[in-house]
Short mmCIF file of C-alpha atoms and ligand atoms in Angstrom, two decimals:
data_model
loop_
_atom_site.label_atom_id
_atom_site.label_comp_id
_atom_site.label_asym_id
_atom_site.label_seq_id
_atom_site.Cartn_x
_atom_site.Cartn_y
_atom_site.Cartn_z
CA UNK A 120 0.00 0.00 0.00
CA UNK A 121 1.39 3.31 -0.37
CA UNK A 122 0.84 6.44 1.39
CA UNK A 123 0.19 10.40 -0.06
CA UNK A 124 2.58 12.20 0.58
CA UNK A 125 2.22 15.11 2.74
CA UNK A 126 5.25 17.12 2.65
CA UNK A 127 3.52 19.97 0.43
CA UNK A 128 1.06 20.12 2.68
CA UNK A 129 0.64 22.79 5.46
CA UNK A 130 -1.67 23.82 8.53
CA UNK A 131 -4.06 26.88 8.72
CA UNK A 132 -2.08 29.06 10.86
CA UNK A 133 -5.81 31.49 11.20
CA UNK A 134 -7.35 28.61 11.90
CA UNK A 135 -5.14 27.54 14.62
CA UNK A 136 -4.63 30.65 15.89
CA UNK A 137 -8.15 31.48 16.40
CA UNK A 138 -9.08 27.69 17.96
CA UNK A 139 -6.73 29.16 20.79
CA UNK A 140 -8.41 32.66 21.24
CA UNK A 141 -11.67 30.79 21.44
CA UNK A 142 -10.42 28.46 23.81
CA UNK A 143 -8.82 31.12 25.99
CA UNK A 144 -12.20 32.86 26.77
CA UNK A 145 -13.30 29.84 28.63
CA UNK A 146 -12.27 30.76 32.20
CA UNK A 147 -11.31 34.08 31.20
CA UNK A 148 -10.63 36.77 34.53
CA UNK A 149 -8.67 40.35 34.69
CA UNK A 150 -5.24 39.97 36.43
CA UNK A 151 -4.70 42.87 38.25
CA UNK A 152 -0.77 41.86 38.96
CA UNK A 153 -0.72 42.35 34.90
CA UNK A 154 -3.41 44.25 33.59
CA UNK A 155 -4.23 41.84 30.92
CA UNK A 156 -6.99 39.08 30.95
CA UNK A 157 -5.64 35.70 32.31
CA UNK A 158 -7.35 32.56 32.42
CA UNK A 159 -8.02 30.34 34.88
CA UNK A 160 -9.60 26.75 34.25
CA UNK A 161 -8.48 24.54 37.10
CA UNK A 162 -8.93 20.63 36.15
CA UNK A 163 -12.32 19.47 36.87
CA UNK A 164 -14.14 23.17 37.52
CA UNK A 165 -17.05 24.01 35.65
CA UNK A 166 -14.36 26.60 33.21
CA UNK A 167 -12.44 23.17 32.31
CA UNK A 168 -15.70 21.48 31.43
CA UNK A 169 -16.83 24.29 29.37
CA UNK A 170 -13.36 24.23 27.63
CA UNK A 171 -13.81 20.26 27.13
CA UNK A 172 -17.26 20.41 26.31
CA UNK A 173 -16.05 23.23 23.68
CA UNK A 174 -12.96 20.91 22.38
CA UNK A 175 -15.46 17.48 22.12
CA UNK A 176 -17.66 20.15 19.74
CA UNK A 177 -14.78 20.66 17.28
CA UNK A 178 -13.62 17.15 17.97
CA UNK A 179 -16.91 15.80 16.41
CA UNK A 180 -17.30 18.15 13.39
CA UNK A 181 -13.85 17.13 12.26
CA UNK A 182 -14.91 13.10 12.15
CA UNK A 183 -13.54 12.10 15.75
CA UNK A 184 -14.64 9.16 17.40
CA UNK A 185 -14.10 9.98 21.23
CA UNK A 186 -13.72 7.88 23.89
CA UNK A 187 -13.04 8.55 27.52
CA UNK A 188 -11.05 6.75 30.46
CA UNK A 189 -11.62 5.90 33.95
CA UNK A 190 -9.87 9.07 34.97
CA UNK A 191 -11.68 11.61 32.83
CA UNK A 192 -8.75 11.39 29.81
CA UNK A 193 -10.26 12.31 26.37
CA UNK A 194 -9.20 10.11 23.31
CA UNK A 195 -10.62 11.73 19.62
CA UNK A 196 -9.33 8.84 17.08
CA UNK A 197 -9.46 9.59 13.48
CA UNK A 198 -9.54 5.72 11.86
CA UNK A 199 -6.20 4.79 10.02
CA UNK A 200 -6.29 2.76 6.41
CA UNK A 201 -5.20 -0.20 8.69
CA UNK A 202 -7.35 0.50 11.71
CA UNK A 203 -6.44 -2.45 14.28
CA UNK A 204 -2.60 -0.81 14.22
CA UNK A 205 -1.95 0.86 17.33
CA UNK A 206 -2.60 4.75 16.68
CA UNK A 207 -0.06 7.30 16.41
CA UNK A 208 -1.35 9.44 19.65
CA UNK A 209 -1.17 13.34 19.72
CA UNK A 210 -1.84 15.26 23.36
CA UNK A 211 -1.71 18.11 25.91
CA UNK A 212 -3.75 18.92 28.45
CA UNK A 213 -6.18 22.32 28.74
CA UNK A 214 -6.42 22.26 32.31
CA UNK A 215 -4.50 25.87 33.42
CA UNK A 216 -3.23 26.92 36.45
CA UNK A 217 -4.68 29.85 38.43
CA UNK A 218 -3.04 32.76 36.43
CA UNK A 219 -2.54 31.26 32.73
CA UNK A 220 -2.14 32.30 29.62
CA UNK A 221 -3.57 30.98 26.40
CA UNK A 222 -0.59 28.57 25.23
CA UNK A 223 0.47 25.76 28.05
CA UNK A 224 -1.12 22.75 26.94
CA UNK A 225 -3.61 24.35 24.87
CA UNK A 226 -1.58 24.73 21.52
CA UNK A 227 -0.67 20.94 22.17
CA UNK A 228 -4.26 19.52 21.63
CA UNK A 229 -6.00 22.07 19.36
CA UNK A 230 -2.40 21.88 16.96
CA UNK A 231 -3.66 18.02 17.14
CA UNK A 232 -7.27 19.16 16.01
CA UNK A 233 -5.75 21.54 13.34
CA UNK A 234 -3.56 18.91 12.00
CA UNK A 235 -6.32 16.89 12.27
CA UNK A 236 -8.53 19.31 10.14
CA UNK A 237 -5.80 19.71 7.61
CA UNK A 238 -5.57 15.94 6.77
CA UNK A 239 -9.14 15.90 6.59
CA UNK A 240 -9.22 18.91 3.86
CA UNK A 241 -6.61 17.55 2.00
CA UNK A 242 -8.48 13.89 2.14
CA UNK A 243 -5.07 12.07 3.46
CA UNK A 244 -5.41 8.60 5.47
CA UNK A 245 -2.53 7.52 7.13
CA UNK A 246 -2.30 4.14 7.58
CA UNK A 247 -2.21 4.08 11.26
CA UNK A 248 -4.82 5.61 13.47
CA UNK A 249 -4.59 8.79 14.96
CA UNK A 250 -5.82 9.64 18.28
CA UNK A 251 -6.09 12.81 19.89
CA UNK A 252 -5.93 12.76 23.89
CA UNK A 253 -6.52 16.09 26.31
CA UNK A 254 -4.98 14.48 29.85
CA UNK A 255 -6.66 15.45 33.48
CA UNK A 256 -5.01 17.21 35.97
CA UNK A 257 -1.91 18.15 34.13
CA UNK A 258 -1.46 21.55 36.18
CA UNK A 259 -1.64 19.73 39.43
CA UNK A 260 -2.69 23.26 41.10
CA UNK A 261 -6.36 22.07 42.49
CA UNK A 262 -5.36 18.61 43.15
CA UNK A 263 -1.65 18.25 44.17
CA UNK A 264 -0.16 15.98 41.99
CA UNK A 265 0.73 16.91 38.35
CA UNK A 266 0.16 15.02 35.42
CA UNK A 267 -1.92 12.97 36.97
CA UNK A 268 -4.45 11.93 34.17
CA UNK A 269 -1.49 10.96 32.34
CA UNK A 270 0.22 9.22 35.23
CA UNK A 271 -2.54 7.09 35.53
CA UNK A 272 -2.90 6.51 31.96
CA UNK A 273 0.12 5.15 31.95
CA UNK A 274 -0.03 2.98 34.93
CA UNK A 275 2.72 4.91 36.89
CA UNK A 276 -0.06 5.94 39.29
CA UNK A 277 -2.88 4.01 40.49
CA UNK A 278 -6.35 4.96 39.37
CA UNK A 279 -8.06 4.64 43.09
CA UNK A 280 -5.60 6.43 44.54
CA UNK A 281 -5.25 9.18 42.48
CA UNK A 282 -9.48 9.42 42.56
CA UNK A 283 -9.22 9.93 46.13
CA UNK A 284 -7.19 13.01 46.01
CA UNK A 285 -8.39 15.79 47.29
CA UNK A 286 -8.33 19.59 46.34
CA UNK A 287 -8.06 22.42 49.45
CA UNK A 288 -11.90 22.42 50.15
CA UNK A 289 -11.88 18.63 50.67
CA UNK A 290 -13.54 17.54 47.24
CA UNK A 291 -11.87 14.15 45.48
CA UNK A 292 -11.00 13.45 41.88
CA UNK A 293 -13.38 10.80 41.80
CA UNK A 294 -16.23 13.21 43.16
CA UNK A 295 -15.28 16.04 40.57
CA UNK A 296 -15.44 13.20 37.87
CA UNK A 297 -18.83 11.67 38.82
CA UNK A 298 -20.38 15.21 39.04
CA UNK A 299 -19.12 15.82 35.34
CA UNK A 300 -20.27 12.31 34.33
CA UNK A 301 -16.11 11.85 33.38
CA UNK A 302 -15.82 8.32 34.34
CA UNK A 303 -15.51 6.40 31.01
CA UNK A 304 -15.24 3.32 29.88
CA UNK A 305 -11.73 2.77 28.44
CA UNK A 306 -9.59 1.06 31.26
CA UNK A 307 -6.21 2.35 32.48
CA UNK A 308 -3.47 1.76 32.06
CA UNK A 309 -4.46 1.99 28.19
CA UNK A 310 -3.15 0.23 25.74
CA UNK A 311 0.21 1.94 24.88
CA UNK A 312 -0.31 4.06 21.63
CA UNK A 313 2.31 3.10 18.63
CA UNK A 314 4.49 6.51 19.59
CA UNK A 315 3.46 9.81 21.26
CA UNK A 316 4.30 13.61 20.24
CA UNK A 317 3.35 16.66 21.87
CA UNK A 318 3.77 20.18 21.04
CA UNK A 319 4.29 22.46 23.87
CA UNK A 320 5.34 26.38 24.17
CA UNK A 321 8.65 26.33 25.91
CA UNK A 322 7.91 28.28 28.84
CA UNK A 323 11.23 29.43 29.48
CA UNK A 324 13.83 32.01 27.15
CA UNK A 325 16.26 29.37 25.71
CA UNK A 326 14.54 29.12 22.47
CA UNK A 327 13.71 32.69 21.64
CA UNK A 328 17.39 34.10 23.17
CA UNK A 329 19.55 31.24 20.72
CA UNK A 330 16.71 32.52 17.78
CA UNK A 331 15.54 28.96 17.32
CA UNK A 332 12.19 28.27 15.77
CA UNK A 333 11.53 24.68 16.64
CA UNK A 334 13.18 23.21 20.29
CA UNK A 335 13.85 19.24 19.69
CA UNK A 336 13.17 18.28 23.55
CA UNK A 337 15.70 15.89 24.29
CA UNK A 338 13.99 15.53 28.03
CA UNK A 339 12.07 16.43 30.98
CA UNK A 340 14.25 16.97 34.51
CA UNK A 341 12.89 15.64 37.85
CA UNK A 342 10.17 17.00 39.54
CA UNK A 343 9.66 16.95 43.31
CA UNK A 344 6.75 18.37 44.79
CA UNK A 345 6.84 18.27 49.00
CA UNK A 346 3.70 19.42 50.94
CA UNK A 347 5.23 20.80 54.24
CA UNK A 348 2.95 21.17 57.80
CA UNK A 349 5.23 23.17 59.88
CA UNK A 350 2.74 23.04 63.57
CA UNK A 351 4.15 25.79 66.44
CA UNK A 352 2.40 27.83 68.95
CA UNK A 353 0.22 31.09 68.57
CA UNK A 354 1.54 33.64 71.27
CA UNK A 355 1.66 37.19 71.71
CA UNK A 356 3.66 38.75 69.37
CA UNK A 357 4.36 41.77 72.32
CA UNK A 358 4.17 39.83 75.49
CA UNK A 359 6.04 36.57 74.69
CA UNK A 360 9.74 36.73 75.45
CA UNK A 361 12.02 34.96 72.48
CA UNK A 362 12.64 31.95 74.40
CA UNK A 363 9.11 31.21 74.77
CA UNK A 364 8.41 31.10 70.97
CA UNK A 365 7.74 28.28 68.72
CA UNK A 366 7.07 30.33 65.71
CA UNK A 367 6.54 28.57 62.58
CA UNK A 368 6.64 31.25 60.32
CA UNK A 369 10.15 31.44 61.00
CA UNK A 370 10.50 27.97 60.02
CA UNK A 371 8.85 28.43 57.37
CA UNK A 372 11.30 31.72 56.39
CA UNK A 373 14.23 29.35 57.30
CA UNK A 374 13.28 26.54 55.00
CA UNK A 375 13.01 29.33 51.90
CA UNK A 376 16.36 30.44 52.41
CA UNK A 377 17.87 26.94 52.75
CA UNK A 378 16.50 25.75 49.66
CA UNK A 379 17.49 29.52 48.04
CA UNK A 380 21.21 29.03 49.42
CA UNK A 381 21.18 24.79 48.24
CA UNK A 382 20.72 26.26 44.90
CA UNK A 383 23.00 29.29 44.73
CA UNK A 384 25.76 26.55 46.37
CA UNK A 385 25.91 24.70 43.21
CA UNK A 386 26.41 21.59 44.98
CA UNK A 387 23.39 20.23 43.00
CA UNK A 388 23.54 20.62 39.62
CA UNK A 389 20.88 22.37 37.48
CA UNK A 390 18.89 22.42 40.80
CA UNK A 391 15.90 24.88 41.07
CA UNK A 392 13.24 25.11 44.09
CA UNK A 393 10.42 27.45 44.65
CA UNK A 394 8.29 27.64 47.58
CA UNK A 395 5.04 28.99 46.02
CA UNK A 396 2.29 28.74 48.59
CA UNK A 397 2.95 29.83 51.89
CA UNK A 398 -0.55 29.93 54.09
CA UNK A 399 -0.12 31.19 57.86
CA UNK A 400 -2.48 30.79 60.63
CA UNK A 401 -3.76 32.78 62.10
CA UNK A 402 -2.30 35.24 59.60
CA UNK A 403 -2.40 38.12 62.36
CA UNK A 404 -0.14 40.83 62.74
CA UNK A 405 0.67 40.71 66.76
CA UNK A 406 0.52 37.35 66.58
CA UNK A 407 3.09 34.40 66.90
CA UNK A 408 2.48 32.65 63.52
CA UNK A 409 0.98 28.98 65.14
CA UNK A 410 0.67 27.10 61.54
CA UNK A 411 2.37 27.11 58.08
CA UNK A 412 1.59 25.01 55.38
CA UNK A 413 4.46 25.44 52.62
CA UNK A 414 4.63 24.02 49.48
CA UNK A 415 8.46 23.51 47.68
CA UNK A 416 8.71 22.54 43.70
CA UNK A 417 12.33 21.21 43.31
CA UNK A 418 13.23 20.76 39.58
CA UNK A 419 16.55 18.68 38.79
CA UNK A 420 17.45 17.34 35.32
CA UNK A 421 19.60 15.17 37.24
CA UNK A 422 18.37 12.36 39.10
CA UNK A 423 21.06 11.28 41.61
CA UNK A 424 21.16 15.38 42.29
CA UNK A 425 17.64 15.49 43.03
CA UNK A 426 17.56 12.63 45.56
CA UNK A 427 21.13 13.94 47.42
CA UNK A 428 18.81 17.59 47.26
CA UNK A 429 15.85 15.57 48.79
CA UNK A 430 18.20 14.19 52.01
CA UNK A 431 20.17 17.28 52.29
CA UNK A 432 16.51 18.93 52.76
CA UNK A 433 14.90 16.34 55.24
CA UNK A 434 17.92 17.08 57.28
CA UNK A 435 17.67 20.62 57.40
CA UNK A 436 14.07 19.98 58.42
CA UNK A 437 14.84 18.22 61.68
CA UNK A 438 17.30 21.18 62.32
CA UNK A 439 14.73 23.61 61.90
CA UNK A 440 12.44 21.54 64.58
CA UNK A 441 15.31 21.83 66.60
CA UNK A 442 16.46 25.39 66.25
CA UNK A 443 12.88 26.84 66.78
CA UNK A 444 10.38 24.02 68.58
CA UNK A 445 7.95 23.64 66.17
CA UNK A 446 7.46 19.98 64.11
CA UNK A 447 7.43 19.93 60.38
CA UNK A 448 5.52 17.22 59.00
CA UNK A 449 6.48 16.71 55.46
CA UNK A 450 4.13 14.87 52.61
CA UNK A 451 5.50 14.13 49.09
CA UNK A 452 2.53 15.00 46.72
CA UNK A 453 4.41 14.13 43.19
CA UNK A 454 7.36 12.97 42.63
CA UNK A 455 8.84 11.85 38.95
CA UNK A 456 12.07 11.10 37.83
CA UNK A 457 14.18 13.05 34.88
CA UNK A 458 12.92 11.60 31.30
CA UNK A 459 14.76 11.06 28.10
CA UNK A 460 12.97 10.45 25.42
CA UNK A 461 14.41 8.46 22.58
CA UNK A 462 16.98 9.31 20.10
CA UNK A 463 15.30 8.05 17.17
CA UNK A 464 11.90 10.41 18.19
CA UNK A 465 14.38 13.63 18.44
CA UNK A 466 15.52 12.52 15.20
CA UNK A 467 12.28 12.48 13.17
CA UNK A 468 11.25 16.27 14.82
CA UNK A 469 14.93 17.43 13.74
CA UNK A 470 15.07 16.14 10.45
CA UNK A 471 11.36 17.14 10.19
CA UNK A 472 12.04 21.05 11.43
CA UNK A 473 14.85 20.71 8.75
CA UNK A 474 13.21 19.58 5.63
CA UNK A 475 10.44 22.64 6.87
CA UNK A 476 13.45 25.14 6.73
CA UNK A 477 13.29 25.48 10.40
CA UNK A 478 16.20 26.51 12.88
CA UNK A 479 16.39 24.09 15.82
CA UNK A 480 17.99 23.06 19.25
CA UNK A 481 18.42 20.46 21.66
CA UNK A 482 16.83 21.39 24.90
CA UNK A 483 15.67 19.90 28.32
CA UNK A 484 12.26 20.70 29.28
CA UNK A 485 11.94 22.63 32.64
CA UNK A 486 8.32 21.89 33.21
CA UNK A 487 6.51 18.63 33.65
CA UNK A 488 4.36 17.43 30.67
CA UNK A 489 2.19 14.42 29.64
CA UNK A 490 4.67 13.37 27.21
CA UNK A 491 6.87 12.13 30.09
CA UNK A 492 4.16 9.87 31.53
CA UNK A 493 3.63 8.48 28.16
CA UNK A 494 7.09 7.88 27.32
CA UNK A 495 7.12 5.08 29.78
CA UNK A 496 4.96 2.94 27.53
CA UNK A 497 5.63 4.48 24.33
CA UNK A 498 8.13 6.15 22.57
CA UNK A 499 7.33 9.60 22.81
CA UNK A 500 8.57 13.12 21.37
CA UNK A 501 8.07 17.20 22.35
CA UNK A 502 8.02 19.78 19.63
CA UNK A 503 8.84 23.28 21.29
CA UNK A 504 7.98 26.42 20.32
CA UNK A 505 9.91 29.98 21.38
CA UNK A 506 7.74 32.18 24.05
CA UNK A 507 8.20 35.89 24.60
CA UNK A 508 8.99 38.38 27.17
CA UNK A 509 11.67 35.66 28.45
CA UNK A 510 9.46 32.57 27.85
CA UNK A 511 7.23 33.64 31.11
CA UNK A 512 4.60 30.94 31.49
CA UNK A 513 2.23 30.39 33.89
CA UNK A 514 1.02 33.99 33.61
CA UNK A 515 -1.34 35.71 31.30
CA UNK A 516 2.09 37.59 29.48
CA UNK A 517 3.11 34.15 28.38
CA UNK A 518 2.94 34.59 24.63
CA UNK A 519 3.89 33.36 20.92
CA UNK A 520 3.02 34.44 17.98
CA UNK A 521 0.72 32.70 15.06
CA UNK A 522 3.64 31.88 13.21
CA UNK A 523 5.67 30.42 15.98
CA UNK A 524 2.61 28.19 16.69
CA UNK A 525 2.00 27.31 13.04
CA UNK A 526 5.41 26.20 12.63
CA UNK A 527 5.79 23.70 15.79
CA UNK A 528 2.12 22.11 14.41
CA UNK A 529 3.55 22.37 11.02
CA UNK A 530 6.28 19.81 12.38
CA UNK A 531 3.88 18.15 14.52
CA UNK A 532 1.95 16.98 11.32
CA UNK A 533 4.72 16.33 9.22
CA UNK A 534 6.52 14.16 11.59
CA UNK A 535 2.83 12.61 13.12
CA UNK A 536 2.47 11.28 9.34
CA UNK A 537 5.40 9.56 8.79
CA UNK A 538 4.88 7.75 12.43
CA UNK A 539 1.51 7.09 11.42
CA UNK A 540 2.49 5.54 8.09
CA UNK A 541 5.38 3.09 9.59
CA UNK A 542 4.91 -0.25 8.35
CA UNK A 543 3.19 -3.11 10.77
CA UNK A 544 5.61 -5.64 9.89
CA UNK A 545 8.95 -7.07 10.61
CA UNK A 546 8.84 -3.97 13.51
CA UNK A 547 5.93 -5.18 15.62
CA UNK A 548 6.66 -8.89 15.39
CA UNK A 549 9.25 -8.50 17.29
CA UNK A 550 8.10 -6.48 20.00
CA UNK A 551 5.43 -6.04 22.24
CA UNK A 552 3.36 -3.63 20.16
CA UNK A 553 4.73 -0.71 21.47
CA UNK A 554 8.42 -0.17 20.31
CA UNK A 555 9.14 2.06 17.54
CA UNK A 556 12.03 1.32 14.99
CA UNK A 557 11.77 4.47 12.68
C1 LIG B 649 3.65 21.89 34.91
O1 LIG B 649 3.21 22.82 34.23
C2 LIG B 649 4.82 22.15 35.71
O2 LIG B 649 4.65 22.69 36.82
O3 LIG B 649 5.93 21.90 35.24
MN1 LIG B 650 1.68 22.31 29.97
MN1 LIG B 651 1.70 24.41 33.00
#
């Protein structure tokens, strides 16, 4: 059988462009830090249903068949010339975080749909199936644990545990999913799609300061996320001599500048670590802070880095309890290792941003994606594309233009084609179903 070929063939940058304006009114508020309107659809809210429910809608005109998992994941397949191969998948996630722009995630599944669209205009089958997924809980902002839908998906996380998590006001997964009638009928783990490629805005200024057009992402680093409970005694602030204290706000101030001074010491690598919630009780100003719950995101592309960062930080936790009397009680709410995803995937989005005329790099993606869950079942890929204003993400500046967005999908489509016209013989027989020999 042979194949059309595609390589004339390009996306409708308008198109695509205006599928993520649409997209970004859903859960649509005015930052006042910025001045410019944000958007805020937290996984499982009634904004991220509307932006679902306004997805499936496109989803359907463009042919999809859509099927949904046990934890709320979205799969739109568009049938293959040899159907029963497993499908070339394409994915993201449109879940945002609580100041967001219009890009993370988002261009990832509508530059599916649009290359979707654009092989349905221009009457192409591939022989493979393709299937479109939009993952749950990618942020992990309401619930705690990031990627999850994926994570689950691909069996690195257990489905009943992850349905009991709760958010802040005490409501589960599994209640969120019931009340939005998510609970489908495709079991997880799934069955591992042929190969995986997602395209993602970098979120950071590598790209944009080397003047690269397409990022080939050669990994994900570590991700860490620690919950920590820091318990000491309300006093007052004017009446309570120092000795009597057990203030855990200045644990809590303690802990900051450790991790601050761990990464300034260079001692670990590429390390980063942000403590980005910080909630005092009772929050008074003549009072003895009594309670701090602290959250700290520690990023390492190393591995063996991240775990000596880990121990160096428990320690410094029991010589905090010492130093100032309170207790720290720590919880690890996610926790995945650095991901590399296979040479011969980097290969095909190189040589693909080549034969488009494209500039690229190498580069190691800073934030967590869905592509790293799925790369532990199949081989999987990231297209990046160049941000603005230094890359800033997870804020309603983060920005890229049409063209920038129209050239990663561009790639995404060429190099989703050839995947999804690989041969079923000589490379399956010899595998499990899921390895890729390109
Ligand atoms: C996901 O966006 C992350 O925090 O890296
Ligand atoms: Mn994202
Ligand atoms: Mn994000």
């Amino acid at each position: 059988m042979t194949h059309p070929t595609v390589s004339h063939i390009r996306i409708d940058q308008d198109r695509l462009w205006s599928s993520l304006q649409d997209l970004g009114e859903l859960g649509a508020y005015d930052d006042g830090e910025t001045g410019l309107r944000g958007v805020r659809r937290l996984a499982l809210t009634d904004e991220d249903i509307q932006g679902r429910q306004l997805v499936l809608g496109w989803m359907e005109n463009a042919g999809l068949t859509i099927r949904i998992d046990q934890m709320g994941n979205i799969y739109a397949r568009r049938a293959g010339g040899s159907d029963s191969l497993p499908p070339v998948m394409m994915g993201s996630h449109i879940d945002s975080v609580g100041t967001a722009g219009k890009f993370d995630g988002c261009l990832g599944v509508l530059g599916g749909l649009e290359v979707i669209r654009t092989l349905n205009e221009n009457d192409v089958v591939t022989l493979r199936p393709l299937e479109l997924a939009i993952f749950t809980e990618e942020e992990g902002v309401r619930f705690g644990t990031d990627m999850l839908g994926s994570a689950v998906a691909a069996g690195r996380l257990l489905l009943e545990q992850a349905l009991e998590i709760q958010d802040r006001d005490g409501t589960s997964v599994r209640t969120e999913l019931e009340r939005h009638g998510l609970i489908g009928d495709v079991q997880v783990p799934i069955t591992p799609p042929y190969a995986y490629l997602e395209c993602h805005i970098e979120q950071g200024p590598i790209l944009a300061a080397a003047t690269r057009q397409i990022g080939v992402v050669q990994g994900i680093q570590a991700i860490t996320w620690k919950e920590l409970h820091i318990t000491g005694r309300a006093a007052h602030a004017g009446a309570t001599p120092q000795t009597l204290r057990r203030n855990a706000g200045l644990a809590a101030a303690m802990i900051t500048v450790q991790l601050n001074e761990m990464v300034e010491s260079g001692r670990y690598g590429q390390m980063l670590a942000t403590v980005g919630r910080h909630d005092s009780y009772p929050n008074l100003i003549n009072i003895v802070p009594a309670k701090v719950l602290m959250t700290v995101d520690m990023r390492n592309p190393d591995g063996d880095s991240m775990r000596l960062m880990e121990s160096h930080l428990d320690r410094y936790l029991a010589e905090v309890e010492r130093a100032t009397g309170v207790s720290i009680a720590s919880r690890t709410t996610a926790k995945t290792p650095p991901v590399a995803f296979p040479i011969r995937m980097r290969e095909l989005v190189a040589k693909t941003a080549t034969n488009l005329g494209f500039s690229y790099m190498e580069i190691t993606s800073g934030a967590g994606h869905d592509a790293g869950e799925i790369a532990s079942i199949s081989p999987a890929g990231m297209v990046f594309i160049p941000g603005l204003y230094d890359g800033i993400s997870h804020n309603p500046r983060e920005y890229s233009t049409p063209e920038a967005c129209a050239d990663g999908i561009n790639v995404l489509l060429q190099a989703v084609v050839e995947l999804a016209n690989h041969p079923a013989v000589s490379l399956e027989a010899h595998t499990s179903g899921s390895a890729l020999v390109l």
